[in-house]
mmCIF file of C-alpha atoms in Angstrom:
data_model
loop_
_atom_site.group_PDB
_atom_site.id
_atom_site.type_symbol
_atom_site.label_atom_id
_atom_site.label_comp_id
_atom_site.label_asym_id
_atom_site.label_seq_id
_atom_site.Cartn_x
_atom_site.Cartn_y
_atom_site.Cartn_z
ATOM 1 C CA MET A 1 67.269 36.230 -91.809
ATOM 2 C CA GLN A 2 66.722 37.624 -88.342
ATOM 3 C CA ALA A 3 66.251 35.634 -85.127
ATOM 4 C CA GLY A 4 63.114 33.586 -84.829
ATOM 5 C CA GLY A 5 62.376 33.689 -88.480
ATOM 6 C CA PHE A 6 61.186 37.289 -88.047
ATOM 7 C CA PRO A 7 60.643 39.015 -91.478
ATOM 8 C CA PRO A 8 63.217 41.335 -92.591
ATOM 9 C CA VAL A 9 62.487 45.013 -91.781
ATOM 10 C CA ASP A 10 64.261 48.081 -92.734
ATOM 11 C CA GLY A 11 66.687 49.883 -90.395
ATOM 12 C CA CYS A 12 63.980 52.310 -89.042
ATOM 13 C CA TYR A 13 62.600 49.611 -86.633
ATOM 14 C CA THR A 14 63.907 49.606 -83.058
ATOM 15 C CA LYS A 15 64.057 46.285 -81.089
ATOM 16 C CA ARG A 16 60.905 47.443 -79.109
ATOM 17 C CA ASP A 17 59.061 48.064 -82.393
ATOM 18 C CA ARG A 18 59.917 44.675 -83.576
ATOM 19 C CA TYR A 19 58.805 43.057 -80.366
ATOM 20 C CA SER A 20 55.484 44.936 -80.498
ATOM 21 C CA LEU A 21 54.996 43.777 -84.129
ATOM 22 C CA PHE A 22 55.828 40.228 -83.120
ATOM 23 C CA ILE A 23 53.273 40.273 -80.362
ATOM 24 C CA ARG A 24 50.713 41.748 -82.574
ATOM 25 C CA MET A 25 51.282 38.980 -85.122
ATOM 26 C CA GLU A 26 51.129 36.401 -82.428
ATOM 27 C CA GLU A 27 47.853 37.921 -81.193
ATOM 28 C CA THR A 28 46.265 37.916 -84.718
ATOM 29 C CA ALA A 29 47.464 34.356 -85.288
ATOM 30 C CA GLN A 30 45.592 33.350 -81.991
ATOM 31 C CA TYR A 31 42.447 35.194 -82.907
ATOM 32 C CA THR A 32 42.586 33.717 -86.442
ATOM 33 C CA ALA A 33 42.806 30.230 -84.934
ATOM 34 C CA LEU A 34 40.095 30.816 -82.321
ATOM 35 C CA ILE A 35 37.691 32.291 -84.849
ATOM 36 C CA THR A 36 38.281 29.432 -87.193
ATOM 37 C CA GLU A 37 37.606 26.973 -84.401
ATOM 38 C CA ILE A 38 34.400 28.837 -83.677
ATOM 39 C CA ILE A 39 33.127 28.715 -87.126
ATOM 40 C CA LYS A 40 34.014 25.028 -87.365
ATOM 41 C CA LYS A 41 32.091 24.278 -84.214
ATOM 42 C CA GLN A 42 29.066 26.335 -85.338
ATOM 43 C CA SER A 43 29.328 24.583 -88.810
ATOM 44 C CA VAL A 44 28.901 21.158 -86.923
ATOM 45 C CA ILE A 45 25.902 22.479 -85.029
ATOM 46 C CA LEU A 46 24.175 24.752 -87.494
ATOM 47 C CA GLY A 47 25.481 23.469 -90.784
ATOM 48 C CA PRO A 48 28.318 24.898 -92.856
ATOM 49 C CA GLU A 49 26.109 27.168 -94.957
ATOM 50 C CA ILE A 50 24.409 28.998 -92.107
ATOM 51 C CA ALA A 51 27.761 29.182 -90.045
ATOM 52 C CA ILE A 52 30.006 30.520 -92.850
ATOM 53 C CA LEU A 53 27.396 32.942 -94.247
ATOM 54 C CA LYS A 54 26.863 34.392 -90.737
ATOM 55 C CA ALA A 55 30.599 34.777 -90.216
ATOM 56 C CA ARG A 56 30.895 36.508 -93.615
ATOM 57 C CA SER A 57 28.362 39.149 -92.461
ATOM 58 C CA VAL A 58 30.844 40.265 -89.763
ATOM 59 C CA SER A 59 32.792 43.377 -90.868
ATOM 60 C CA GLY A 60 36.543 42.802 -91.413
ATOM 61 C CA LEU A 61 36.195 38.980 -91.193
ATOM 62 C CA GLN A 62 37.148 37.000 -94.273
ATOM 63 C CA VAL A 63 36.333 33.268 -94.440
ATOM 64 C CA ASP A 64 36.928 30.783 -97.200
ATOM 65 C CA ASN A 65 34.368 28.183 -98.381
ATOM 66 C CA ASP A 66 35.807 25.548 -95.934
ATOM 67 C CA GLY A 67 35.224 27.988 -93.003
ATOM 68 C CA LYS A 68 38.853 28.855 -92.590
ATOM 69 C CA VAL A 69 39.640 32.397 -91.564
ATOM 70 C CA THR A 70 41.836 34.332 -94.091
ATOM 71 C CA SER A 71 41.646 37.724 -92.419
ATOM 72 C CA VAL A 72 40.400 39.066 -89.074
ATOM 73 C CA GLY A 73 40.664 42.806 -90.004
ATOM 74 C CA ASP A 74 42.492 45.528 -88.127
ATOM 75 C CA ASN A 75 40.756 44.901 -84.808
ATOM 76 C CA PRO A 76 40.596 41.148 -84.215
ATOM 77 C CA LYS A 77 39.148 41.608 -80.768
ATOM 78 C CA GLU A 78 36.279 43.588 -82.004
ATOM 79 C CA THR A 79 35.802 41.085 -85.016
ATOM 80 C CA LEU A 80 35.701 38.144 -82.575
ATOM 81 C CA GLN A 81 33.121 39.968 -80.310
ATOM 82 C CA ASN A 82 30.946 40.808 -83.361
ATOM 83 C CA LEU A 83 31.054 37.226 -84.551
ATOM 84 C CA VAL A 84 30.013 35.787 -81.207
ATOM 85 C CA ASP A 85 27.337 38.426 -80.923
ATOM 86 C CA GLN A 86 26.011 37.278 -84.364
ATOM 87 C CA TYR A 87 25.995 33.704 -83.394
ATOM 88 C CA VAL A 88 24.232 34.495 -79.984
ATOM 89 C CA GLU A 89 21.640 36.452 -81.834
ATOM 90 C CA LEU A 90 21.076 33.456 -84.086
ATOM 91 C CA SER A 91 21.134 30.591 -81.828
ATOM 92 C CA GLY A 92 21.250 31.905 -78.226
ATOM 93 C CA GLN A 93 22.138 29.501 -75.623
ATOM 94 C CA ILE A 94 23.584 26.895 -78.163
ATOM 95 C CA VAL A 95 26.671 29.285 -78.570
ATOM 96 C CA LYS A 96 27.256 29.500 -74.836
ATOM 97 C CA ASN A 97 26.990 25.702 -74.475
ATOM 98 C CA ALA A 98 29.356 25.093 -77.428
ATOM 99 C CA LEU A 99 32.033 27.732 -77.101
ATOM 100 C CA GLY A 100 33.103 27.297 -73.531
ATOM 101 C CA SER A 101 35.577 24.593 -74.261
ATOM 102 C CA ILE A 102 37.121 26.509 -77.244
ATOM 103 C CA PHE A 103 37.685 29.609 -75.182
ATOM 104 C CA ALA A 104 39.307 27.547 -72.415
ATOM 105 C CA LYS A 105 42.211 26.857 -74.928
ATOM 106 C CA TYR A 106 42.751 30.604 -75.365
ATOM 107 C CA PRO A 107 43.029 31.985 -71.782
ATOM 108 C CA ASN A 108 44.540 35.285 -73.083
ATOM 109 C CA ILE A 109 41.530 36.112 -75.141
ATOM 110 C CA GLU A 110 38.450 37.404 -73.405
ATOM 111 C CA ILE A 111 35.030 38.525 -74.693
ATOM 112 C CA ASN A 112 31.709 39.490 -73.285
ATOM 113 C CA LYS A 113 29.596 36.500 -73.641
ATOM 114 C CA MET B 1 -21.746 23.461 -102.159
ATOM 115 C CA SER B 2 -22.784 20.312 -100.312
ATOM 116 C CA LEU B 3 -21.259 19.390 -96.978
ATOM 117 C CA ASP B 4 -19.712 16.308 -98.532
ATOM 118 C CA SER B 5 -17.821 18.502 -101.099
ATOM 119 C CA ILE B 6 -16.568 20.748 -98.402
ATOM 120 C CA ILE B 7 -15.270 17.872 -96.331
ATOM 121 C CA SER B 8 -13.594 16.362 -99.423
ATOM 122 C CA ILE B 9 -11.847 19.770 -100.238
ATOM 123 C CA GLY B 10 -10.840 19.942 -96.478
ATOM 124 C CA PHE B 11 -9.316 16.402 -96.718
ATOM 125 C CA TYR B 12 -7.433 17.272 -99.941
ATOM 126 C CA LEU B 13 -6.269 20.566 -98.614
ATOM 127 C CA SER B 14 -4.832 18.937 -95.246
ATOM 128 C CA SER B 15 -3.274 16.103 -97.344
ATOM 129 C CA LEU B 16 -1.712 18.560 -99.760
ATOM 130 C CA GLY B 17 -0.620 20.784 -96.832
ATOM 131 C CA PHE B 18 1.279 17.982 -95.200
ATOM 132 C CA LEU B 19 2.817 16.927 -98.510
ATOM 133 C CA ILE B 20 4.087 20.464 -99.241
ATOM 134 C CA ALA B 21 5.319 20.635 -95.503
ATOM 135 C CA THR B 22 7.134 17.335 -95.920
ATOM 136 C CA VAL B 23 8.823 18.485 -99.207
ATOM 137 C CA ILE B 24 9.867 21.831 -97.761
ATOM 138 C CA THR B 25 11.229 20.211 -94.637
ATOM 139 C CA LEU B 26 13.345 17.907 -96.887
ATOM 140 C CA MET B 27 14.509 20.917 -98.875
ATOM 141 C CA ALA B 28 15.460 22.755 -95.577
ATOM 142 C CA ARG B 29 17.284 19.689 -94.429
ATOM 143 C CA SER B 30 19.297 19.476 -97.677
ATOM 144 C CA LYS B 31 20.103 23.218 -97.440
ATOM 145 C CA VAL B 32 21.281 23.010 -93.790
ATOM 146 C CA GLY B 33 23.433 19.907 -94.529
ATOM 147 C CA ALA B 34 24.909 17.319 -92.100
ATOM 148 C CA SER B 35 24.822 19.043 -88.745
ATOM 149 C CA GLY B 36 23.054 19.147 -85.449
ATOM 150 C CA LEU B 37 20.319 21.366 -86.855
ATOM 151 C CA GLY B 38 20.261 19.027 -89.907
ATOM 152 C CA SER B 39 19.391 16.106 -87.527
ATOM 153 C CA VAL B 40 16.541 18.073 -85.979
ATOM 154 C CA LEU B 41 15.186 18.697 -89.577
ATOM 155 C CA SER B 42 15.542 14.905 -90.203
ATOM 156 C CA TYR B 43 13.224 14.239 -87.273
ATOM 157 C CA LEU B 44 10.813 17.003 -88.402
ATOM 158 C CA PHE B 45 10.794 15.491 -91.847
ATOM 159 C CA ILE B 46 9.929 11.930 -90.430
ATOM 160 C CA GLY B 47 7.169 13.315 -88.282
ATOM 161 C CA THR B 48 5.670 15.600 -90.975
ATOM 162 C CA GLY B 49 6.035 12.781 -93.492
ATOM 163 C CA THR B 50 4.144 10.511 -91.115
ATOM 164 C CA PHE B 51 1.276 13.103 -90.845
ATOM 165 C CA PHE B 52 1.031 12.955 -94.564
ATOM 166 C CA VAL B 53 0.739 9.165 -94.557
ATOM 167 C CA ILE B 54 -1.977 9.377 -91.941
ATOM 168 C CA THR B 55 -4.011 11.512 -94.481
ATOM 169 C CA ILE B 56 -3.509 8.893 -97.127
ATOM 170 C CA PHE B 57 -4.509 6.102 -94.657
ATOM 171 C CA GLN B 58 -7.665 8.055 -93.782
ATOM 172 C CA GLY B 59 -8.325 8.718 -97.373
ATOM 173 C CA LEU B 60 -8.341 5.088 -98.262
ATOM 174 C CA GLY B 61 -10.790 4.517 -95.397
ATOM 175 C CA GLY B 62 -12.039 1.475 -93.406
ATOM 176 C CA ASP B 63 -13.597 -0.115 -96.489
ATOM 177 C CA PHE B 64 -10.205 -0.347 -98.291
ATOM 178 C CA PHE B 65 -8.667 -2.159 -95.157
ATOM 179 C CA GLY B 66 -11.740 -4.109 -94.344
ATOM 180 C CA ILE B 67 -11.972 -2.577 -90.837
ATOM 181 C CA SER B 68 -14.491 -0.611 -88.844
ATOM 182 C CA ASP B 69 -14.307 3.173 -88.420
ATOM 183 C CA GLU B 70 -13.381 2.637 -84.790
ATOM 184 C CA SER B 71 -10.449 0.435 -85.715
ATOM 185 C CA MET B 72 -9.384 2.974 -88.297
ATOM 186 C CA ASP B 73 -9.303 5.555 -85.426
ATOM 187 C CA ILE B 74 -6.972 3.417 -83.388
ATOM 188 C CA TRP B 75 -4.547 2.742 -86.320
ATOM 189 C CA TRP B 76 -4.227 6.335 -87.266
ATOM 190 C CA HIS B 77 -3.474 7.115 -83.649
ATOM 191 C CA ILE B 78 -0.648 4.787 -83.650
ATOM 192 C CA MET B 79 0.805 6.688 -86.623
ATOM 193 C CA PHE B 80 0.096 9.930 -84.793
ATOM 194 C CA TYR B 81 2.024 8.766 -81.846
ATOM 195 C CA LEU B 82 4.941 7.857 -84.177
ATOM 196 C CA ALA B 83 4.866 11.474 -85.759
ATOM 197 C CA MET B 84 4.657 12.992 -82.261
ATOM 198 C CA PHE B 85 7.706 10.932 -81.128
ATOM 199 C CA SER B 86 9.600 12.145 -84.074
ATOM 200 C CA TYR B 87 8.783 15.726 -83.092
ATOM 201 C CA TYR B 88 9.726 14.856 -79.525
ATOM 202 C CA PHE B 89 13.173 13.484 -80.558
ATOM 203 C CA GLY B 90 13.827 16.431 -82.910
ATOM 204 C CA PHE B 91 12.884 19.229 -80.504
ATOM 205 C CA LYS B 92 14.680 17.617 -77.751
ATOM 206 C CA ALA B 93 17.809 17.581 -79.915
ATOM 207 C CA LEU B 94 17.059 21.185 -80.790
ATOM 208 C CA THR B 95 17.164 22.269 -77.168
ATOM 209 C CA LYS B 96 20.374 20.322 -76.482
ATOM 210 C CA LEU B 97 22.183 21.418 -79.705
ATOM 211 C CA GLY B 98 25.929 21.584 -79.125
ATOM 212 C CA SER B 99 25.950 19.120 -76.469
ATOM 213 C CA ASP B 100 27.031 15.324 -76.535
ATOM 214 C CA GLU B 101 23.375 14.370 -76.000
ATOM 215 C CA ALA B 102 22.278 16.108 -79.095
ATOM 216 C CA ASP B 103 25.061 14.559 -81.092
ATOM 217 C CA LEU B 104 23.931 11.094 -79.816
ATOM 218 C CA MET B 105 20.277 11.848 -80.778
ATOM 219 C CA GLY B 106 21.430 13.176 -84.249
ATOM 220 C CA SER B 107 23.387 9.923 -84.949
ATOM 221 C CA LYS B 108 20.119 7.958 -84.390
ATOM 222 C CA ALA B 109 17.872 9.902 -86.720
ATOM 223 C CA LYS B 110 18.612 7.540 -89.633
ATOM 224 C CA SER B 111 17.692 4.507 -87.449
ATOM 225 C CA TRP B 112 14.467 6.239 -86.357
ATOM 226 C CA GLY B 113 13.613 6.968 -89.969
ATOM 227 C CA ILE B 114 14.060 3.198 -90.828
ATOM 228 C CA PHE B 115 12.010 2.185 -87.808
ATOM 229 C CA SER B 116 9.177 4.650 -88.713
ATOM 230 C CA ILE B 117 9.008 3.285 -92.322
ATOM 231 C CA ILE B 118 8.802 -0.209 -91.008
ATOM 232 C CA VAL B 119 5.954 0.845 -88.534
ATOM 233 C CA LEU B 120 4.102 2.582 -91.417
ATOM 234 C CA VAL B 121 4.374 -0.400 -93.800
ATOM 235 C CA VAL B 122 3.101 -2.733 -90.928
ATOM 236 C CA VAL B 123 0.152 -0.422 -90.228
ATOM 237 C CA PHE B 124 -0.835 -0.420 -93.882
ATOM 238 C CA LEU B 125 -0.520 -4.400 -93.990
ATOM 239 C CA ILE B 126 -1.968 -5.725 -91.005
ATOM 240 C CA PRO B 127 -5.231 -3.844 -89.977
ATOM 241 C CA GLY B 128 -7.474 -6.526 -91.544
ATOM 242 C CA MET B 129 -5.523 -9.270 -89.857
ATOM 243 C CA ALA B 130 -5.418 -7.572 -86.417
ATOM 244 C CA ASP B 131 -8.887 -6.159 -86.401
ATOM 245 C CA SER B 132 -10.104 -8.440 -83.542
ATOM 246 C CA VAL B 133 -7.246 -7.389 -81.338
ATOM 247 C CA VAL B 134 -7.740 -3.760 -82.081
ATOM 248 C CA GLU B 135 -11.483 -4.086 -81.465
ATOM 249 C CA MET B 136 -10.838 -5.546 -78.040
ATOM 250 C CA TYR B 137 -9.434 -2.059 -77.257
ATOM 251 C CA SER B 138 -11.736 0.076 -79.265
ATOM 252 C CA THR B 139 -14.945 -1.520 -77.687
ATOM 253 C CA SER B 140 -13.395 -1.229 -74.126
ATOM 254 C CA ILE B 141 -14.128 1.290 -71.280
ATOM 255 C CA LEU B 142 -10.598 2.764 -71.886
ATOM 256 C CA ALA B 143 -11.428 3.559 -75.441
ATOM 257 C CA GLY B 144 -14.679 5.075 -74.195
ATOM 258 C CA LEU B 145 -12.804 7.237 -71.736
ATOM 259 C CA GLY B 146 -10.571 8.358 -74.455
ATOM 260 C CA LEU B 147 -7.268 6.958 -73.371
ATOM 261 C CA HIS B 148 -5.867 7.138 -76.966
ATOM 262 C CA HIS B 149 -6.617 10.966 -76.931
ATOM 263 C CA PHE B 150 -5.008 11.451 -73.520
ATOM 264 C CA LEU B 151 -1.773 9.792 -74.861
ATOM 265 C CA ALA B 152 -1.795 12.260 -77.700
ATOM 266 C CA PHE B 153 -2.319 15.188 -75.259
ATOM 267 C CA ALA B 154 0.643 13.914 -73.100
ATOM 268 C CA LEU B 155 2.961 13.728 -76.167
ATOM 269 C CA ALA B 156 1.768 17.088 -77.537
ATOM 270 C CA GLY B 157 2.477 18.553 -73.987
ATOM 271 C CA THR B 158 5.895 17.172 -73.933
ATOM 272 C CA VAL B 159 6.722 18.378 -77.432
ATOM 273 C CA GLY B 160 5.174 21.822 -76.517
ATOM 274 C CA SER B 161 7.355 22.167 -73.425
ATOM 275 C CA TYR B 162 10.608 21.611 -75.567
ATOM 276 C CA LEU B 163 9.389 24.186 -78.125
ATOM 277 C CA MET B 164 8.697 26.749 -75.308
ATOM 278 C CA SER B 165 12.173 26.047 -74.168
ATOM 279 C CA ALA B 166 13.616 26.530 -77.681
ATOM 280 C CA LYS B 167 11.718 29.775 -78.099
ATOM 281 C CA LYS B 168 13.057 31.137 -74.788
ATOM 282 C CA ASN B 169 16.744 30.047 -75.287
ATOM 283 C CA LEU B 170 17.613 29.488 -78.809
ATOM 284 C CA GLY B 171 17.588 32.938 -80.461
ATOM 285 C CA GLN B 172 16.372 33.450 -84.041
ATOM 286 C CA ILE B 173 16.484 29.716 -84.730
ATOM 287 C CA GLY B 174 14.369 28.828 -81.624
ATOM 288 C CA GLN B 175 11.790 31.458 -82.602
ATOM 289 C CA ALA B 176 11.684 30.525 -86.242
ATOM 290 C CA ILE B 177 10.780 26.944 -85.437
ATOM 291 C CA ALA B 178 8.958 27.391 -82.041
ATOM 292 C CA ASN B 179 6.363 30.034 -82.840
ATOM 293 C CA PRO B 180 4.681 28.186 -85.848
ATOM 294 C CA MET B 181 5.344 24.742 -84.387
ATOM 295 C CA ILE B 182 3.628 25.652 -81.103
ATOM 296 C CA ILE B 183 0.517 26.623 -83.110
ATOM 297 C CA ALA B 184 0.762 23.368 -85.141
ATOM 298 C CA VAL B 185 0.959 21.193 -81.927
ATOM 299 C CA LEU B 186 -1.882 23.188 -80.344
ATOM 300 C CA ALA B 187 -4.069 22.659 -83.528
ATOM 301 C CA LEU B 188 -3.306 18.948 -83.375
ATOM 302 C CA SER B 189 -4.183 18.831 -79.612
ATOM 303 C CA ILE B 190 -7.432 20.646 -80.271
ATOM 304 C CA GLN B 191 -8.249 18.082 -83.033
ATOM 305 C CA HIS B 192 -7.881 15.307 -80.330
ATOM 306 C CA PHE B 193 -9.827 17.284 -77.796
ATOM 307 C CA TRP B 194 -12.660 17.660 -80.514
ATOM 308 C CA GLU B 195 -12.494 13.906 -81.131
ATOM 309 C CA LEU B 196 -12.716 13.261 -77.437
ATOM 310 C CA LEU B 197 -15.817 15.340 -77.153
ATOM 311 C CA PHE B 198 -17.662 14.106 -80.125
ATOM 312 C CA GLU B 199 -16.290 10.544 -80.671
ATOM 313 C CA SER B 200 -15.363 9.184 -77.205
ATOM 314 C CA TRP B 201 -17.388 11.070 -74.686
ATOM 315 C CA LYS B 202 -20.199 11.916 -77.134
ATOM 316 C CA ILE B 203 -20.789 15.267 -75.360
ATOM 317 C CA VAL B 204 -21.015 17.189 -78.740
ATOM 318 C CA VAL B 205 -23.629 15.588 -80.942
ATOM 319 C CA VAL B 206 -22.906 16.068 -84.579
ATOM 320 C CA THR B 207 -22.926 13.760 -87.610
ATOM 321 C CA SER B 208 -19.621 11.704 -88.321
ATOM 322 C CA GLU B 209 -19.186 13.914 -91.458
ATOM 323 C CA VAL B 210 -19.434 17.192 -89.649
ATOM 324 C CA GLY B 211 -17.061 15.852 -86.928
ATOM 325 C CA GLU B 212 -14.594 14.768 -89.499
ATOM 326 C CA GLY B 213 -15.040 17.942 -91.487
ATOM 327 C CA ILE B 214 -14.089 20.060 -88.337
ATOM 328 C CA GLU B 215 -11.017 18.001 -87.738
ATOM 329 C CA LYS B 216 -9.724 18.988 -91.196
ATOM 330 C CA ILE B 217 -9.751 22.587 -90.120
ATOM 331 C CA PHE B 218 -7.166 21.667 -87.438
ATOM 332 C CA LEU B 219 -5.138 19.544 -89.760
ATOM 333 C CA ILE B 220 -4.976 22.226 -92.426
ATOM 334 C CA THR B 221 -3.869 24.719 -89.627
ATOM 335 C CA ALA B 222 -1.193 22.349 -88.429
ATOM 336 C CA ALA B 223 0.119 21.557 -91.983
ATOM 337 C CA THR B 224 0.270 25.336 -92.717
ATOM 338 C CA CYS B 225 2.328 26.002 -89.604
ATOM 339 C CA VAL B 226 4.782 23.122 -90.267
ATOM 340 C CA THR B 227 5.303 24.528 -93.672
ATOM 341 C CA VAL B 228 5.976 27.966 -92.174
ATOM 342 C CA ALA B 229 8.509 26.608 -89.737
ATOM 343 C CA ALA B 230 10.380 24.738 -92.516
ATOM 344 C CA LEU B 231 10.372 27.804 -94.800
ATOM 345 C CA ARG B 232 11.733 29.948 -92.017
ATOM 346 C CA LEU B 233 14.558 27.567 -91.277
ATOM 347 C CA LYS B 234 15.386 27.274 -94.916
ATOM 348 C CA SER B 235 15.448 31.040 -95.270
ATOM 349 C CA LEU B 236 17.913 31.452 -92.293
ATOM 350 C CA ALA B 237 20.637 30.177 -94.592
ATOM 351 C CA LYS B 238 19.918 32.991 -96.978
ATOM 352 C CA ALA B 239 19.113 35.708 -94.426
ATOM 353 C CA SER B 240 22.437 35.135 -92.707
#
């Protein structure tokens, strides 16, 4: 077991590669948490059926029946942007009212609202 | 076909239209589930259900309740205000979706529903007993000026302003509800304007039957539009 619980890798990875991979995993985890929160918030506003169905229409995004994100695809930033665009198209101003407090918790993540 | 038959068909169509609108609104409410939008649909269900009850009340008529046509007019207006207040709360909650204010209004939908049922039961029980009180108003100058119609206009205007806001700011959901509901509220307002002209101000001189018959056109239009709004919302869950 390597430091920080990092998964074992073969000898080809340099320290820099491992650091990049770690950063990428951290980033994916953050996007997953953020998108899950957005879907939950939209479920409270629009109802779970509409919120989850809308999320599932976003390419690369996989969501279970409880609204929890299981995959954000290869480009989580694009997935997040597409999801927000979908919700804005559906409910306009409501999204802007509702998502501000959620994005405040993730200062490293930015989208075009 | 006689005028009476046409008016009867108009009555049954408007009553059936509001019954269908009520059922579809309830189905849309079940589909959306417990949520802010679900609360909006609860208010829409209460309001539309009240309009259906109004058609039953009018169908039973003054003879059933032992009151004059003028008193009937006042009683159904009271139920109309109840329906329009339901729409007011619902569309206000719609424009505030996602805010604390909308959550608060949503939590009160059930209490409003219970209050509405109580008011409707009372309206069906007391007209005969309270006829003298109601006639004090219905024979007054205020009734002659059409105060009860102007109250209806004020409520319809307020509801309409929230609908315009929803249409402008709330994307597909706002447009799904607002477009047909604006026509519904407009049709109901024109119905009151027509009543103002032929019942209160007596500017338009037609028989009572013709006047009531023309009202049914506006009621059928309103019922159809509410049905369309509920169907559109229900289909959003599928179209998503």
